[in-house]
Coordinates of C-alpha atoms in Angstrom, one line a residue:
G1463 CA -0.1 -0.3 0.0
K1464 CA 1.0 3.9 -1.0
P1465 CA -0.8 7.1 -0.2
Y1466 CA -4.2 6.7 -1.8
G1467 CA -3.5 2.8 -2.9
W1468 CA -4.7 0.7 -0.3
N1469 CA -4.6 -3.1 0.2
D1470 CA -7.5 -5.0 -0.6
M1471 CA -7.7 -8.3 2.5
D1472 CA -11.4 -8.4 1.8
M1473 CA -14.5 -8.5 3.7
L1474 CA -14.5 -8.6 7.3
E1475 CA -16.5 -11.2 9.6
T1476 CA -16.4 -9.5 12.6
G1477 CA -19.2 -11.2 14.7
N1478 CA -20.1 -13.5 12.0
Y1479 CA -20.1 -17.0 13.7
D1480 CA -22.3 -20.0 11.9
Q1481 CA -23.2 -17.5 10.0
A1482 CA -21.0 -16.8 8.0
A1483 CA -21.5 -19.6 4.8
H1484 CA -19.0 -19.2 2.0
A1485 CA -19.5 -20.5 -1.0
N1486 CA -16.8 -23.3 -0.5
G1487 CA -19.5 -24.8 1.9
K1488 CA -17.1 -24.3 5.3
M1489 CA -18.8 -22.5 8.6
S1490 CA -16.6 -19.8 10.5
N1491 CA -14.9 -20.9 13.3
M1492 CA -13.4 -17.5 13.7
T1493 CA -13.4 -16.7 18.5
E1494 CA -14.0 -13.5 19.4
T1495 CA -9.9 -12.9 19.9
E1496 CA -9.0 -13.9 16.3
Y1497 CA -12.3 -11.1 15.2
R1498 CA -9.8 -8.2 17.2
T1499 CA -7.1 -9.5 15.8
E1500 CA -9.0 -9.3 12.1
F1501 CA -9.5 -5.6 12.4
S1502 CA -6.8 -4.9 13.6
M1503 CA -4.3 -6.6 10.9
W1504 CA -6.8 -5.2 8.1
A1505 CA -6.4 -1.6 10.3
I1506 CA -2.4 -1.6 10.5
S1507 CA -2.2 -2.8 6.6
A1508 CA -4.5 -0.1 5.4
S1509 CA -7.2 -2.3 4.0
P1510 CA -10.2 -0.6 3.3
L1511 CA -12.9 -1.8 5.9
V1512 CA -15.4 -3.3 4.4
V1513 CA -18.2 -5.2 6.6
T1514 CA -20.1 -8.0 5.3
T1515 CA -22.1 -8.5 8.8
P1516 CA -26.0 -8.1 8.2
L1517 CA -27.1 -5.3 10.4
M1518 CA -30.9 -6.0 10.5
N1519 CA -32.9 -6.9 13.1
C1520 CA -36.3 -7.6 11.7
S1521 CA -39.9 -8.5 13.0
A1522 CA -42.4 -10.4 11.3
A1523 CA -46.3 -9.1 11.5
D1524 CA -46.8 -12.0 14.1
G1525 CA -44.2 -10.8 16.4
K1526 CA -41.6 -13.1 15.8
V1527 CA -37.8 -11.4 15.8
F1528 CA -35.5 -12.4 13.2
R1529 CA -31.7 -10.5 13.6
N1530 CA -29.0 -10.6 11.0
G1531 CA -31.8 -11.9 8.4
G1532 CA -32.9 -14.8 10.3
Q1533 CA -29.6 -16.2 10.2
G1534 CA -28.1 -17.4 13.0
A1535 CA -25.4 -16.1 15.4
R1536 CA -24.3 -16.9 18.3
G1537 CA -25.9 -15.7 21.2
L1538 CA -29.4 -14.7 18.7
K1539 CA -31.9 -17.2 18.9
H1540 CA -31.9 -19.7 15.6
P1541 CA -33.7 -23.3 15.9
S1542 CA -30.8 -25.8 14.1
M1543 CA -33.2 -28.3 13.8
A1544 CA -35.5 -29.9 11.1
D1545 CA -38.2 -29.7 13.9
A1546 CA -38.2 -26.3 16.1
G1547 CA -40.4 -26.1 18.6
G1548 CA -44.3 -25.4 16.9
C1549 CA -43.0 -26.2 13.2
H1550 CA -41.8 -29.5 11.0
V1551 CA -40.1 -30.0 7.9
V1552 CA -39.6 -33.1 5.6
K1553 CA -37.9 -33.4 2.0
S1554 CA -39.8 -34.8 -0.1
E1555 CA -38.5 -34.3 -3.4
Q1556 CA -34.8 -33.7 -3.6
L1557 CA -33.3 -31.7 -6.2
S1558 CA -29.6 -31.6 -5.6
T1559 CA -26.4 -33.5 -6.2
S1560 CA -25.6 -32.0 -2.3
P1561 CA -27.0 -34.0 0.4
C1562 CA -30.1 -32.4 2.1
L1563 CA -30.1 -33.7 6.0
P1564 CA -32.3 -32.3 8.6
G1565 CA -31.4 -30.2 11.0
V1566 CA -27.8 -29.5 9.3
S1567 CA -28.6 -28.5 5.4
Y1568 CA -32.1 -27.7 6.0
G1569 CA -34.8 -27.1 8.7
C1570 CA -37.8 -24.8 9.8
F1571 CA -38.6 -21.9 11.4
D1572 CA -40.9 -22.1 14.8
T1573 CA -44.4 -19.6 13.9
N1574 CA -42.9 -18.0 10.8
Q1575 CA -44.4 -20.4 8.3
S1576 CA -41.2 -20.8 6.6
M1577 CA -38.0 -22.5 6.2
W1578 CA -34.0 -22.4 5.1
T1579 CA -31.5 -24.5 3.1
S1580 CA -27.9 -24.3 3.3
L1581 CA -24.9 -26.4 1.9
G1582 CA -26.3 -26.7 -1.7
C1583 CA -29.2 -28.8 -0.6
R1584 CA -32.3 -27.9 -3.2
A1585 CA -35.6 -29.9 -2.8
Y1586 CA -39.4 -29.7 -2.7
F1587 CA -40.6 -29.8 1.2
V1588 CA -43.5 -30.5 3.0
L1589 CA -44.2 -28.2 6.3
D1590 CA -46.7 -28.9 9.3
G1591 CA -47.7 -32.1 9.1
G1592 CA -48.8 -31.6 5.3
D1593 CA -50.0 -27.9 5.9
R1594 CA -47.9 -26.1 3.8
S1595 CA -45.3 -27.2 0.5
I1596 CA -42.2 -25.5 -0.1
L1597 CA -39.8 -25.4 -3.3
C1598 CA -36.3 -24.1 -1.8
D1599 CA -34.2 -24.4 -5.3
N1600 CA -31.6 -21.8 -4.3
E1601 CA -28.4 -21.9 -6.2
G1602 CA -25.2 -21.5 -3.8
Y1603 CA -24.1 -23.0 -0.3
G1604 CA -25.4 -20.2 1.6
R1605 CA -27.8 -20.0 4.1
H1606 CA -31.7 -19.2 2.3
V1607 CA -34.8 -18.7 3.4
C1608 CA -37.6 -20.1 1.7
D1609 CA -41.7 -19.4 2.0
P1610 CA -44.7 -21.8 1.5
E1611 CA -46.1 -21.3 -2.1
D1612 CA -49.6 -21.0 -0.6
E1613 CA -48.9 -18.4 2.4
P1614 CA -48.5 -14.2 1.8
V1615 CA -44.7 -13.1 3.2
P1616 CA -45.6 -11.6 6.9
E1617 CA -44.6 -7.8 7.0
V1618 CA -41.6 -7.4 7.7
K1619 CA -39.7 -4.3 9.6
C1620 CA -36.4 -4.1 10.1
S1621 CA -34.0 -1.5 12.5
A1622 CA -30.4 -1.6 12.9
W1623 CA -28.8 -4.0 14.9
M1624 CA -25.2 -4.9 16.0
S1625 CA -24.0 -7.1 18.9
D1626 CA -22.0 -6.4 22.0
L1627 CA -18.8 -8.2 20.3
Q1628 CA -19.2 -5.9 17.1
K1629 CA -20.2 -2.3 18.6
E1630 CA -16.7 -2.9 20.1
I1631 CA -15.0 -3.7 17.5
L1632 CA -16.7 -2.3 14.4
L1633 CA -17.3 1.4 16.4
N1634 CA -12.9 1.4 18.0
Q1635 CA -12.4 4.6 16.6
E1636 CA -8.7 4.5 17.9
I1637 CA -8.1 1.6 15.9
I1638 CA -10.4 3.3 12.9
A1639 CA -7.9 6.1 13.1
I1640 CA -4.7 4.3 12.7
N1641 CA -6.5 2.8 9.7
Q1642 CA -7.7 6.1 7.7
D1643 CA -3.7 7.7 7.9
V1644 CA -3.0 8.5 4.6
T1645 CA 0.3 7.4 5.5
P1646 CA 1.6 3.9 3.9
Q1647 CA 0.5 0.9 4.7
G1648 CA 2.1 -0.8 8.2
R1649 CA 4.7 -4.3 7.8
P1650 CA 6.0 -6.2 9.8
V1651 CA 9.8 -4.6 11.4
K1652 CA 11.6 -7.5 10.4
D1653 CA 12.2 -9.2 7.3
G1654 CA 10.8 -12.9 7.2
D1655 CA 8.7 -12.3 11.5
L1656 CA 5.1 -10.8 10.8
S1657 CA 4.9 -11.3 14.9
V1658 CA 5.7 -7.5 15.0
W1659 CA 3.5 -4.8 12.6
A1660 CA 4.8 -1.2 12.3
R1661 CA 2.7 1.5 10.9
H1662 CA 4.1 5.1 10.8
L1663 CA 1.3 8.0 10.8
S1664 CA 1.0 11.5 9.9
D1665 CA 1.0 13.0 13.4
G1666 CA 4.7 11.4 13.7
S1667 CA 3.6 8.3 16.3
V1668 CA 4.0 5.0 15.5
A1669 CA 1.2 2.6 15.8
V1670 CA 2.5 -1.3 16.5
A1671 CA 0.2 -4.6 16.3
L1672 CA 2.3 -8.0 18.2
Y1673 CA 0.4 -10.7 16.2
N1674 CA 0.5 -13.9 17.3
A1675 CA -0.1 -16.4 15.0
D1676 CA 0.5 -19.8 17.4
D1677 CA -1.4 -21.3 18.5
K1678 CA -0.2 -21.3 22.4
D1679 CA 0.2 -18.0 24.6
Q1680 CA 3.6 -16.3 23.4
D1681 CA 5.3 -13.1 25.4
M1682 CA 6.5 -10.4 23.4
S1683 CA 7.6 -6.9 22.7
V1684 CA 8.9 -4.2 19.8
S1685 CA 12.1 -2.7 19.9
F1686 CA 12.2 1.1 19.3
E1687 CA 15.1 0.5 17.1
S1688 CA 13.0 -1.6 15.3
L1689 CA 10.8 1.5 14.1
G1690 CA 13.9 3.4 13.3
W1691 CA 14.4 5.3 16.8
D1692 CA 17.1 5.7 18.7
K1693 CA 17.5 3.0 22.1
T1694 CA 16.8 5.8 24.3
Q1695 CA 13.6 7.2 23.0
Q1696 CA 11.3 7.8 25.5
A1697 CA 7.4 7.1 24.1
A1698 CA 3.9 7.7 25.5
V1699 CA 2.6 3.9 24.8
R1700 CA -1.3 3.4 24.0
D1701 CA -3.3 0.1 24.2
L1702 CA -5.9 0.7 21.8
W1703 CA -8.3 -1.9 22.7
Q1704 CA -8.0 -1.3 26.0
H1705 CA -8.4 2.6 25.6
K1706 CA -5.9 2.9 28.2
D1707 CA -2.6 5.0 28.4
M1708 CA 0.4 2.4 29.9
G1709 CA 2.9 4.8 31.0
V1710 CA 6.1 6.1 29.0
A1711 CA 8.9 3.3 27.9
T1712 CA 11.9 3.8 27.1
G1713 CA 14.0 1.5 24.4
Q1714 CA 11.5 -0.8 23.9
Y1715 CA 7.6 -1.7 25.5
P1716 CA 7.0 -3.4 27.4
E1717 CA 10.3 -3.3 29.6
K1718 CA 10.2 -7.0 29.5
T1719 CA 7.6 -8.8 27.5
V1720 CA 4.0 -8.9 27.1
T1721 CA 1.8 -12.1 26.9
V1722 CA -0.2 -12.4 23.8
E1723 CA -2.8 -15.4 24.1
A1724 CA -3.3 -17.4 20.9
H1725 CA -4.2 -16.1 18.1
G1726 CA -4.4 -13.0 19.4
T1727 CA -3.3 -8.9 19.0
V1728 CA -2.1 -5.9 21.1
M1729 CA -2.6 -2.9 18.9
L1730 CA -0.6 -0.4 20.2
R1731 CA 0.3 3.7 19.3
L1732 CA 3.5 5.1 20.4
T1733 CA 3.7 9.2 20.2
K1734 CA 8.1 10.2 21.2
Q1735 CA 8.4 12.2 24.0
T1736 CA 10.7 14.9 24.4
E1737 CA 12.9 15.8 27.0
V1738 CA 12.1 19.2 29.7
V1739 CA 15.0 21.3 29.7
V1740 CA 14.6 23.7 32.2

């Protein structure tokens, strides 16, 4: 990346959990820690922050609430079974070569007179003991919602909605500011080592990401010499995820090491301190 020419690291999956279906048929298994790391590395790499997270909370006329378009997310209401409380669905004729498995690639919504398919399942279905028939013939491995052929689609009202985790990450103004700076992208401070990244910012400060790609916790630090500063340089340190000033460090931060959890990232902003002579 360079000024006005940016990386494109694709869409952010922030907080999507099990609704993050992809064309390869695999569902997301990212953790809260990994969602923060994703946002951190997009920011320091100067990649556009393109969000693929559905941000809608929809209510049908019967009062049924579907957050994120009715697609399940951890902590949200979404039946993942073929039978869900007051509904029951059976496959009558399969159309796809991909398997249609109850509770895995198809199921129904309680009280909503509709059903869902995923993972390439396409078929004719019977809902609620033969009362309603449904053709669910949508291409693609993502999750699709299908309505009965003889039932009107209920009026749906939608308003913006975000989970607490999505708010914490996507609305972090301090990390967004790193991303929005016009200076060249950040890069590893040492060739061949992806654990410490730095980006020199337009106000003279430096954004630093301590990135732990390992499957176990690691003790990490950043040397000021690796940033192009003198080893005696003092700098005020700000933790951008904790929104906390960490004091003034000399030569490196921290003085010894900080433990970064597996797949985690510590995001810092370092500002040079000038000694005042009286």
